[in-house]
mmCIF file of C-alpha atoms in Angstrom:
data_model
loop_
_atom_site.group_PDB
_atom_site.id
_atom_site.type_symbol
_atom_site.label_atom_id
_atom_site.label_comp_id
_atom_site.label_asym_id
_atom_site.label_seq_id
_atom_site.Cartn_x
_atom_site.Cartn_y
_atom_site.Cartn_z
ATOM 1 C CA MET V 1 -0.140 0.148 0.027
ATOM 2 C CA ASP V 2 2.837 2.430 0.255
ATOM 3 C CA GLY V 3 3.972 1.774 -3.289
ATOM 4 C CA MET V 4 2.610 2.270 -6.618
ATOM 5 C CA ASP V 5 1.525 -1.307 -7.360
ATOM 6 C CA LEU V 6 -2.271 -0.512 -8.928
ATOM 7 C CA THR V 7 -2.323 -3.475 -10.723
ATOM 8 C CA CYS V 8 -6.203 -5.331 -10.441
ATOM 9 C CA GLY V 9 -6.180 -8.761 -9.266
ATOM 10 C CA HIS V 10 -9.017 -11.623 -9.093
ATOM 11 C CA PHE V 11 -10.796 -9.653 -6.095
ATOM 12 C CA VAL V 12 -12.216 -6.658 -5.321
ATOM 13 C CA ASN V 13 -9.732 -3.782 -3.150
ATOM 14 C CA PRO V 14 -11.147 -3.771 0.371
ATOM 15 C CA PHE V 15 -9.846 -0.066 0.318
ATOM 16 C CA THR V 16 -12.388 0.993 -2.096
ATOM 17 C CA ASP V 17 -16.064 2.055 -0.975
ATOM 18 C CA ILE V 18 -17.577 -0.549 -2.894
ATOM 19 C CA GLY V 19 -15.038 -3.248 -2.361
ATOM 20 C CA PHE V 20 -15.787 -2.808 1.427
ATOM 21 C CA LYS V 21 -19.423 -2.819 0.740
ATOM 22 C CA ILE V 22 -19.508 -6.224 -1.114
ATOM 23 C CA ILE V 23 -17.051 -8.204 1.157
ATOM 24 C CA PHE V 24 -18.983 -6.682 5.006
ATOM 25 C CA GLY V 25 -21.753 -4.442 3.917
ATOM 26 C CA GLN V 26 -24.349 -7.174 2.557
ATOM 27 C CA PRO V 27 -26.715 -9.419 3.907
ATOM 28 C CA ALA V 28 -24.730 -12.505 2.522
ATOM 29 C CA SER V 29 -21.590 -11.525 3.966
ATOM 30 C CA LYS V 30 -22.381 -10.745 7.825
ATOM 31 C CA GLU V 31 -21.221 -14.162 8.900
ATOM 32 C CA LEU V 32 -17.657 -12.661 7.217
ATOM 33 C CA LEU V 33 -18.250 -9.599 9.080
ATOM 34 C CA ILE V 34 -19.076 -11.522 12.410
ATOM 35 C CA THR V 35 -15.851 -13.273 11.923
ATOM 36 C CA LEU V 36 -13.743 -10.376 11.349
ATOM 37 C CA LEU V 37 -15.570 -8.507 14.835
ATOM 38 C CA ASN V 38 -14.915 -11.815 16.658
ATOM 39 C CA GLU V 39 -11.229 -12.160 15.943
ATOM 40 C CA LEU V 40 -10.641 -7.848 16.711
ATOM 41 C CA LEU V 41 -12.915 -8.313 19.915
ATOM 42 C CA SER V 42 -11.391 -11.752 21.056
ATOM 43 C CA GLY V 43 -11.309 -12.093 24.681
ATOM 44 C CA GLU V 44 -13.565 -9.144 25.642
ATOM 45 C CA HIS V 45 -16.802 -10.095 23.866
ATOM 46 C CA ARG V 46 -18.342 -12.388 21.321
ATOM 47 C CA ILE V 47 -21.031 -11.972 18.530
ATOM 48 C CA THR V 48 -23.200 -14.646 18.074
ATOM 49 C CA ASN V 49 -25.268 -12.202 15.440
ATOM 50 C CA LEU V 50 -26.036 -8.921 14.322
ATOM 51 C CA ILE V 51 -28.375 -7.466 12.251
ATOM 52 C CA PHE V 52 -27.481 -3.639 9.776
ATOM 53 C CA LEU V 53 -28.494 -0.779 10.687
ATOM 54 C CA ASP V 54 -29.471 2.295 8.630
ATOM 55 C CA LYS V 55 -26.114 3.917 8.013
ATOM 56 C CA GLU V 56 -27.567 7.598 7.641
ATOM 57 C CA ASN V 57 -27.611 9.312 10.947
ATOM 58 C CA HIS V 58 -29.420 12.290 9.951
ATOM 59 C CA SER V 59 -28.704 15.660 11.158
ATOM 60 C CA ASP V 60 -30.735 17.767 13.797
ATOM 61 C CA SER V 61 -30.909 20.987 12.125
ATOM 62 C CA MET V 62 -29.942 22.678 8.420
ATOM 63 C CA ALA V 63 -26.813 23.508 9.772
ATOM 64 C CA ASP V 64 -25.784 19.782 10.553
ATOM 65 C CA ALA V 65 -24.907 17.774 7.373
ATOM 66 C CA GLY V 66 -25.600 14.794 9.449
ATOM 67 C CA ILE V 67 -23.237 11.316 8.828
ATOM 68 C CA ILE V 68 -22.966 8.163 6.708
ATOM 69 C CA TYR V 69 -21.267 5.291 8.351
ATOM 70 C CA ASP V 70 -19.526 2.877 6.171
ATOM 71 C CA LEU V 71 -21.292 0.103 8.534
ATOM 72 C CA TYR V 72 -23.596 0.457 11.267
ATOM 73 C CA CYS V 73 -24.887 -2.840 12.877
ATOM 74 C CA LEU V 74 -26.738 -3.636 16.490
ATOM 75 C CA THR V 75 -25.710 -6.943 17.599
ATOM 76 C CA ASP V 76 -27.916 -9.707 19.752
ATOM 77 C CA THR V 77 -26.478 -8.699 22.914
ATOM 78 C CA GLY V 78 -27.338 -4.991 22.736
ATOM 79 C CA GLU V 79 -24.015 -3.398 21.398
ATOM 80 C CA TYR V 80 -23.721 -0.731 18.476
ATOM 81 C CA ILE V 81 -20.598 -1.243 16.152
ATOM 82 C CA ILE V 82 -19.472 1.569 13.684
ATOM 83 C CA VAL V 83 -16.829 -0.054 11.114
ATOM 84 C CA GLU V 84 -15.208 2.196 9.060
ATOM 85 C CA MET V 85 -12.889 2.249 6.059
ATOM 86 C CA GLN V 86 -10.784 5.517 5.324
ATOM 87 C CA ASN V 87 -8.180 5.074 2.523
ATOM 88 C CA ARG V 88 -6.635 8.272 2.532
ATOM 89 C CA PHE V 89 -5.271 10.736 5.400
ATOM 90 C CA HIS V 90 -7.205 13.897 5.932
ATOM 91 C CA SER V 91 -6.998 16.734 8.737
ATOM 92 C CA SER V 92 -9.115 16.081 11.787
ATOM 93 C CA PHE V 93 -9.769 12.466 11.138
ATOM 94 C CA LEU V 94 -9.363 11.262 14.980
ATOM 95 C CA ASP V 95 -11.716 13.779 15.980
ATOM 96 C CA ARG V 96 -14.562 13.078 12.923
ATOM 97 C CA THR V 97 -14.238 9.570 14.295
ATOM 98 C CA LEU V 98 -14.500 10.858 18.059
ATOM 99 C CA PHE V 99 -17.718 12.529 16.608
ATOM 100 C CA TYR V 100 -19.279 9.363 14.783
ATOM 101 C CA MET V 101 -18.649 7.754 18.306
ATOM 102 C CA CYS V 102 -20.777 10.475 20.274
ATOM 103 C CA ARG V 103 -23.543 10.832 17.399
ATOM 104 C CA ALA V 104 -24.024 7.061 18.370
ATOM 105 C CA ILE V 105 -23.934 7.501 21.840
ATOM 106 C CA GLY V 106 -26.538 10.212 22.251
ATOM 107 C CA ARG V 107 -28.415 8.615 19.924
ATOM 108 C CA GLN V 108 -29.510 5.422 22.127
ATOM 109 C CA VAL V 109 -31.656 7.932 24.361
ATOM 110 C CA GLU V 110 -33.664 9.215 21.706
ATOM 111 C CA ASN V 111 -33.997 5.827 19.687
ATOM 112 C CA LEU V 112 -34.964 3.678 22.920
ATOM 113 C CA ARG V 113 -37.942 2.130 21.527
ATOM 114 C CA GLU V 114 -36.486 1.680 18.119
ATOM 115 C CA LYS V 115 -33.165 -0.295 20.016
ATOM 116 C CA ARG V 116 -35.411 -2.613 21.543
ATOM 117 C CA LYS V 117 -37.505 -3.405 18.765
ATOM 118 C CA LYS V 118 -34.686 -4.157 16.889
ATOM 119 C CA GLU V 119 -33.367 -6.473 19.636
ATOM 120 C CA ARG V 120 -36.073 -8.267 19.659
ATOM 121 C CA GLU V 121 -36.136 -9.163 16.050
ATOM 122 C CA LEU V 122 -32.746 -10.656 16.945
ATOM 123 C CA ARG V 123 -34.252 -12.850 19.368
ATOM 124 C CA MET V 124 -37.479 -13.891 17.395
ATOM 125 C CA ASP V 125 -36.669 -17.724 17.338
ATOM 126 C CA GLY V 126 -39.742 -19.474 18.320
ATOM 127 C CA HIS V 127 -41.598 -16.571 19.850
ATOM 128 C CA ASP V 128 -44.924 -14.631 18.952
ATOM 129 C CA ALA V 129 -45.099 -11.833 16.625
ATOM 130 C CA GLU V 130 -48.004 -10.228 18.421
ATOM 131 C CA GLU V 131 -46.684 -11.254 21.766
ATOM 132 C CA ASP V 132 -43.697 -9.001 21.102
ATOM 133 C CA ASP V 133 -46.005 -6.148 19.574
ATOM 134 C CA PHE V 134 -48.030 -6.380 22.631
ATOM 135 C CA LEU V 135 -45.076 -5.762 24.619
ATOM 136 C CA LEU V 136 -43.700 -3.064 22.911
ATOM 137 C CA LYS V 137 -46.800 -1.103 23.284
ATOM 138 C CA GLU V 138 -47.122 -1.677 27.063
ATOM 139 C CA PRO V 139 -45.627 1.401 28.860
ATOM 140 C CA MET V 140 -42.731 1.085 30.844
ATOM 141 C CA GLN V 141 -41.948 2.426 34.016
ATOM 142 C CA GLU V 142 -38.174 3.696 34.263
ATOM 143 C CA ASN V 143 -36.879 5.984 36.692
ATOM 144 C CA TYR V 144 -34.777 8.802 36.012
ATOM 145 C CA GLY V 145 -31.178 7.093 36.010
ATOM 146 C CA THR V 146 -32.512 4.168 34.044
ATOM 147 C CA ARG V 147 -33.119 6.332 31.006
ATOM 148 C CA TYR V 148 -29.198 7.061 30.733
ATOM 149 C CA ARG V 149 -28.362 3.252 30.678
ATOM 150 C CA LEU V 150 -26.283 2.718 27.610
ATOM 151 C CA SER V 151 -25.472 0.069 25.611
ATOM 152 C CA THR V 152 -21.501 -0.203 24.723
ATOM 153 C CA VAL V 153 -20.702 1.352 21.048
ATOM 154 C CA TYR V 154 -17.555 -0.042 19.325
ATOM 155 C CA GLY V 155 -15.716 2.044 17.048
ATOM 156 C CA ILE V 156 -13.576 0.051 14.127
ATOM 157 C CA PHE V 157 -11.689 2.214 11.901
ATOM 158 C CA LEU V 158 -9.476 0.447 9.463
ATOM 159 C CA MET V 159 -7.093 3.061 8.103
ATOM 160 C CA ASN V 160 -5.166 2.548 4.539
ATOM 161 C CA PHE V 161 -2.656 5.877 5.739
ATOM 162 C CA ARG V 162 -0.247 6.549 8.845
ATOM 163 C CA GLU V 163 -1.910 8.673 11.323
ATOM 164 C CA PRO V 164 0.272 11.490 13.167
ATOM 165 C CA GLY V 165 -2.286 11.383 15.992
ATOM 166 C CA LEU V 166 -1.341 7.880 16.868
ATOM 167 C CA GLU V 167 1.567 5.815 17.405
ATOM 168 C CA GLU V 168 3.980 3.876 14.802
ATOM 169 C CA LYS V 169 1.880 0.520 15.257
ATOM 170 C CA PHE V 170 -1.013 -1.403 13.430
ATOM 171 C CA ARG V 171 -3.517 -1.618 16.445
ATOM 172 C CA THR V 172 -4.217 1.192 18.727
ATOM 173 C CA ASP V 173 -7.281 0.476 21.296
ATOM 174 C CA THR V 174 -8.483 2.940 23.358
ATOM 175 C CA VAL V 175 -10.724 3.353 26.391
ATOM 176 C CA ILE V 176 -11.953 6.106 28.832
ATOM 177 C CA ALA V 177 -9.781 5.510 31.764
ATOM 178 C CA ASP V 178 -8.243 6.871 35.009
ATOM 179 C CA ARG V 179 -5.269 8.875 33.775
ATOM 180 C CA GLU V 180 -3.099 7.823 36.628
ATOM 181 C CA ASN V 181 -3.814 4.148 36.746
ATOM 182 C CA GLY V 182 -5.563 3.203 33.495
ATOM 183 C CA ARG V 183 -8.178 2.141 34.972
ATOM 184 C CA VAL V 184 -11.343 1.468 32.760
ATOM 185 C CA VAL V 185 -13.921 4.462 34.282
ATOM 186 C CA ASN V 186 -16.578 4.149 31.445
ATOM 187 C CA PRO V 187 -16.649 0.556 29.787
ATOM 188 C CA HIS V 188 -19.441 1.869 26.923
ATOM 189 C CA PHE V 189 -17.108 3.303 24.846
ATOM 190 C CA ARG V 190 -14.462 1.691 22.681
ATOM 191 C CA GLN V 191 -12.400 2.338 19.876
ATOM 192 C CA ILE V 192 -9.907 0.333 17.672
ATOM 193 C CA PHE V 193 -7.581 2.172 14.899
ATOM 194 C CA LEU V 194 -6.171 -0.094 12.626
ATOM 195 C CA GLN V 195 -2.943 1.677 10.560
ATOM 196 C CA PHE V 196 -2.477 -1.197 7.525
ATOM 197 C CA PRO V 197 0.778 0.655 6.672
ATOM 198 C CA TYR V 198 2.261 -0.845 9.849
ATOM 199 C CA PHE V 199 1.200 -4.331 9.378
ATOM 200 C CA THR V 200 4.389 -6.110 7.874
ATOM 201 C CA ARG V 201 4.147 -9.632 8.907
ATOM 202 C CA GLU V 202 4.437 -12.183 5.639
ATOM 203 C CA LEU V 203 1.779 -15.049 5.393
ATOM 204 C CA LYS V 204 4.016 -17.424 6.719
ATOM 205 C CA GLU V 205 4.343 -15.024 10.214
ATOM 206 C CA CYS V 206 0.649 -14.776 10.505
ATOM 207 C CA GLU V 207 -0.099 -17.875 12.969
ATOM 208 C CA THR V 208 -3.770 -16.527 14.272
ATOM 209 C CA LEU V 209 -6.759 -16.357 12.084
ATOM 210 C CA TYR V 210 -6.727 -12.849 13.035
ATOM 211 C CA ASP V 211 -3.181 -11.900 11.644
ATOM 212 C CA LYS V 212 -4.840 -14.269 8.448
ATOM 213 C CA LEU V 213 -7.750 -11.843 8.099
ATOM 214 C CA ILE V 214 -5.647 -8.861 8.302
ATOM 215 C CA TYR V 215 -3.100 -9.522 5.934
ATOM 216 C CA THR V 216 -5.606 -10.719 3.275
ATOM 217 C CA LEU V 217 -7.387 -7.636 3.301
ATOM 218 C CA LYS V 218 -4.339 -5.740 3.143
ATOM 219 C CA ASN V 219 -3.001 -7.724 0.028
ATOM 220 C CA MET V 220 -5.781 -9.457 -1.556
ATOM 221 C CA GLN V 221 -6.790 -7.050 -4.602
ATOM 222 C CA HIS V 222 -3.268 -8.166 -5.899
ATOM 223 C CA TRP V 223 -3.931 -11.984 -5.962
ATOM 224 C CA ASN V 224 -5.739 -14.022 -8.519
ATOM 225 C CA ARG V 225 -6.165 -16.677 -6.030
ATOM 226 C CA MET V 226 -6.299 -17.146 -2.270
ATOM 227 C CA PRO V 227 -2.601 -18.670 -1.112
ATOM 228 C CA ASP V 228 -2.804 -22.276 -0.166
ATOM 229 C CA ALA V 229 -1.828 -21.400 2.970
ATOM 230 C CA LEU V 230 -5.574 -19.971 3.783
ATOM 231 C CA LYS V 231 -7.200 -23.331 4.218
ATOM 232 C CA GLU V 232 -9.943 -21.852 7.159
ATOM 233 C CA GLN V 233 -13.954 -21.789 5.873
ATOM 234 C CA VAL V 234 -13.519 -17.862 6.133
ATOM 235 C CA PHE V 235 -11.336 -17.829 3.385
ATOM 236 C CA SER V 236 -13.415 -19.850 1.092
ATOM 237 C CA ARG V 237 -16.571 -17.416 1.947
ATOM 238 C CA LEU V 238 -14.453 -14.689 1.114
ATOM 239 C CA GLU V 239 -13.018 -15.343 -1.777
ATOM 240 C CA GLU V 240 -16.727 -16.456 -3.243
ATOM 241 C CA LEU V 241 -18.024 -13.033 -2.441
ATOM 242 C CA ALA V 242 -14.575 -11.064 -3.222
ATOM 243 C CA ALA V 243 -14.394 -12.522 -6.878
ATOM 244 C CA VAL V 244 -14.700 -9.398 -9.450
ATOM 245 C CA ALA V 245 -16.260 -12.057 -11.858
ATOM 246 C CA ASN V 246 -18.939 -12.589 -9.442
ATOM 247 C CA LEU V 247 -20.180 -9.486 -9.151
ATOM 248 C CA SER V 248 -23.516 -8.147 -10.361
ATOM 249 C CA MET V 249 -23.678 -5.706 -13.370
ATOM 250 C CA GLU V 250 -24.451 -3.029 -11.368
ATOM 251 C CA ASP V 251 -21.802 -3.740 -8.705
ATOM 252 C CA ARG V 252 -19.252 -4.428 -11.684
ATOM 253 C CA ILE V 253 -19.810 -1.024 -12.479
ATOM 254 C CA ALA V 254 -19.533 0.860 -9.566
ATOM 255 C CA TYR V 255 -16.835 -0.959 -8.509
ATOM 256 C CA ASP V 256 -14.886 0.306 -11.759
ATOM 257 C CA LYS V 257 -15.808 3.892 -10.966
ATOM 258 C CA ALA V 258 -14.492 3.326 -7.655
ATOM 259 C CA LEU V 259 -11.246 1.342 -8.397
ATOM 260 C CA ASP V 260 -10.499 4.165 -10.834
ATOM 261 C CA ARG V 261 -10.928 6.799 -8.060
ATOM 262 C CA TYR V 262 -8.859 5.073 -5.896
ATOM 263 C CA ARG V 263 -5.889 4.727 -8.043
ATOM 264 C CA VAL V 264 -6.385 8.517 -9.328
ATOM 265 C CA SER V 265 -6.057 9.110 -5.457
ATOM 266 C CA ARG V 266 -3.015 7.211 -4.831
ATOM 267 C CA ILE V 267 -1.330 8.617 -7.855
ATOM 268 C CA VAL V 268 -2.026 12.291 -6.629
ATOM 269 C CA GLU V 269 -0.824 11.077 -3.256
ATOM 270 C CA GLU V 270 1.985 9.888 -4.815
ATOM 271 C CA ASP V 271 2.622 12.687 -6.510
ATOM 272 C CA ALA V 272 2.378 15.038 -3.449
ATOM 273 C CA ARG V 273 4.799 13.021 -1.727
ATOM 274 C CA GLU V 274 7.493 13.233 -4.286
ATOM 275 C CA ALA V 275 7.137 16.742 -4.438
ATOM 276 C CA GLY V 276 7.092 17.298 -1.030
ATOM 277 C CA TRP V 277 10.248 15.136 -1.140
ATOM 278 C CA LYS V 278 12.010 17.198 -3.797
ATOM 279 C CA LYS V 279 10.926 20.348 -2.206
ATOM 280 C CA GLY V 280 12.674 19.159 1.160
ATOM 281 C CA LEU V 281 15.592 18.151 -0.590
ATOM 282 C CA GLU V 282 16.171 21.471 -1.954
ATOM 283 C CA GLU V 283 15.043 23.165 1.291
ATOM 284 C CA GLY V 284 17.815 20.683 3.070
ATOM 285 C CA ARG V 285 20.825 21.337 0.596
ATOM 286 C CA ALA V 286 19.644 25.384 1.101
ATOM 287 C CA GLU V 287 19.670 24.987 4.642
ATOM 288 C CA GLY V 288 22.814 22.854 4.575
ATOM 289 C CA ARG V 289 24.604 25.468 2.315
ATOM 290 C CA ALA V 290 23.911 28.160 4.532
ATOM 291 C CA GLU V 291 24.486 26.397 7.639
ATOM 292 C CA GLY V 292 27.956 25.121 6.036
ATOM 293 C CA ARG V 293 28.953 28.660 5.338
ATOM 294 C CA ALA V 294 27.927 29.977 8.540
ATOM 295 C CA GLU V 295 29.906 27.156 10.652
ATOM 296 C CA GLY V 296 32.939 27.906 8.053
ATOM 297 C CA ARG V 297 33.213 31.735 9.193
ATOM 298 C CA ALA V 298 32.807 30.610 12.932
ATOM 299 C CA GLU V 299 35.723 28.132 12.604
ATOM 300 C CA GLY V 300 38.088 30.511 10.553
ATOM 301 C CA ARG V 301 37.315 32.804 13.412
ATOM 302 C CA ALA V 302 37.946 30.383 16.056
ATOM 303 C CA GLU V 303 41.371 29.213 13.851
ATOM 304 C CA GLY V 304 42.164 32.850 13.385
ATOM 305 C CA ARG V 305 41.997 33.447 17.364
ATOM 306 C CA ALA V 306 43.990 30.510 18.019
ATOM 307 C CA GLU V 307 46.774 31.173 15.445
ATOM 308 C CA GLY V 308 46.745 34.669 16.658
ATOM 309 C CA ARG V 309 47.285 33.494 20.138
ATOM 310 C CA ALA V 310 49.937 30.810 19.287
ATOM 311 C CA GLU V 311 51.777 33.295 17.344
ATOM 312 C CA GLY V 312 51.971 35.747 20.242
ATOM 313 C CA ARG V 313 53.048 33.531 22.812
ATOM 314 C CA ALA V 314 55.604 32.342 20.790
ATOM 315 C CA GLU V 315 57.025 36.011 19.712
ATOM 316 C CA GLY V 316 56.517 36.956 23.258
ATOM 317 C CA ARG V 317 58.829 34.038 24.428
ATOM 318 C CA ALA V 318 61.391 34.757 21.394
ATOM 319 C CA GLU V 319 61.585 38.461 22.424
ATOM 320 C CA GLY V 320 62.207 36.988 26.297
ATOM 321 C CA ARG V 321 64.886 34.931 25.385
ATOM 322 C CA ALA V 322 66.441 37.860 23.307
ATOM 323 C CA GLU V 323 66.689 40.601 25.989
ATOM 324 C CA ILE V 324 68.150 37.581 28.398
ATOM 325 C CA GLN V 325 70.845 36.848 26.168
ATOM 326 C CA ILE V 326 71.550 40.254 25.745
ATOM 327 C CA ALA V 327 71.772 40.987 29.383
ATOM 328 C CA ILE V 328 74.211 37.642 29.322
ATOM 329 C CA ALA V 329 76.377 39.361 27.020
ATOM 330 C CA ARG V 330 76.670 42.654 28.392
ATOM 331 C CA ASN V 331 77.789 40.982 32.096
ATOM 332 C CA LEU V 332 80.365 38.594 30.073
ATOM 333 C CA LYS V 333 81.790 41.772 28.319
ATOM 334 C CA ALA V 334 81.957 43.665 31.570
ATOM 335 C CA LEU V 335 84.130 40.962 32.712
ATOM 336 C CA GLY V 336 86.736 41.406 29.647
ATOM 337 C CA MET V 337 85.318 37.946 27.568
ATOM 338 C CA ASN V 338 86.381 38.979 23.892
ATOM 339 C CA ASN V 339 83.266 39.185 21.258
ATOM 340 C CA GLU V 340 83.780 35.645 19.872
ATOM 341 C CA GLN V 341 83.905 33.937 23.301
ATOM 342 C CA ILE V 342 80.419 35.880 23.991
ATOM 343 C CA ALA V 343 78.666 34.727 20.671
ATOM 344 C CA LYS V 344 79.832 31.482 21.448
ATOM 345 C CA THR V 345 78.097 31.528 24.984
ATOM 346 C CA THR V 346 74.967 33.182 24.378
ATOM 347 C CA GLY V 347 74.000 32.499 20.530
ATOM 348 C CA LEU V 348 74.301 36.210 19.454
ATOM 349 C CA ARG V 349 76.225 37.572 16.400
ATOM 350 C CA GLU V 350 79.432 39.412 16.692
ATOM 351 C CA GLU V 351 78.304 42.768 15.334
ATOM 352 C CA ASP V 352 75.423 42.999 17.739
ATOM 353 C CA ILE V 353 78.071 42.218 20.559
ATOM 354 C CA GLU V 354 80.226 45.163 19.344
ATOM 355 C CA GLY V 355 77.118 47.695 19.994
ATOM 356 C CA LEU V 356 76.628 46.576 23.317
#
């Protein structure tokens, strides 16, 4: 995903809108979605059934455009799950995910009756529909606090880019917790961010079903068939659902358009990255030259000062030695030694001694 390999394989690209919908967002793919969610939530929660809710969360006013989730589900045990696929980086992405979560949480109180109806639909096995309708019509006596009892909202965000606001790793899990000791304060708010560029395992390194699913989602767009190592039943179902040849005419037209947009966006992104790299390189060179000149001048001044000090010390020492020699020569001359003997003793020239 980091390079420019835009070849089209046998399977749809899950990082296109229509490809993601084909793999996870249609009734035929519900079991596949449940498998993925259970692997993501392994050890925390297990889903046995879910229904797809209206993905459009309508606005409260003309100034609010509302939101449209990629997938919005309700589990048989009453949890809401938002699944979002984001192909490209954009500013304030983390704020957007928070807004999506808060909207889903806030609407629970408003849509309490609708939620109960949906939950009963998931538990209809062997029940009398008329009895359920009667129970729905019965007024429920609830105290003030009960009205605000929330179900857990999970936000699953599949990201085909690196988010600067997150750590440089594939999976980031967030909860509402005590900042000092990490204890979870409210269990009903849960976000999972998956940054696919950081998933670098090869298939032979994928030992769990979870790793294999992530590896497949990242690479399947380039394959002509499922690798032999993917033997689990879920991959046979994925192979059937995601085969481009199995798409309806309507889905194939929509997919070709989505794939074209995906390719164009990747090319634009790569061009922008290259342009930024070149600009950064030129700026770096310019800064390097400027810093080099400044350092050269500083080093030159430092060396000049050092050389000046050394020369001054040398000259001072030479002058001092000359004065001592002259003083010795005067004393020897006063004692009656001839100029030749004094020159040999002090190292001065005879003509210099003659002038003393």
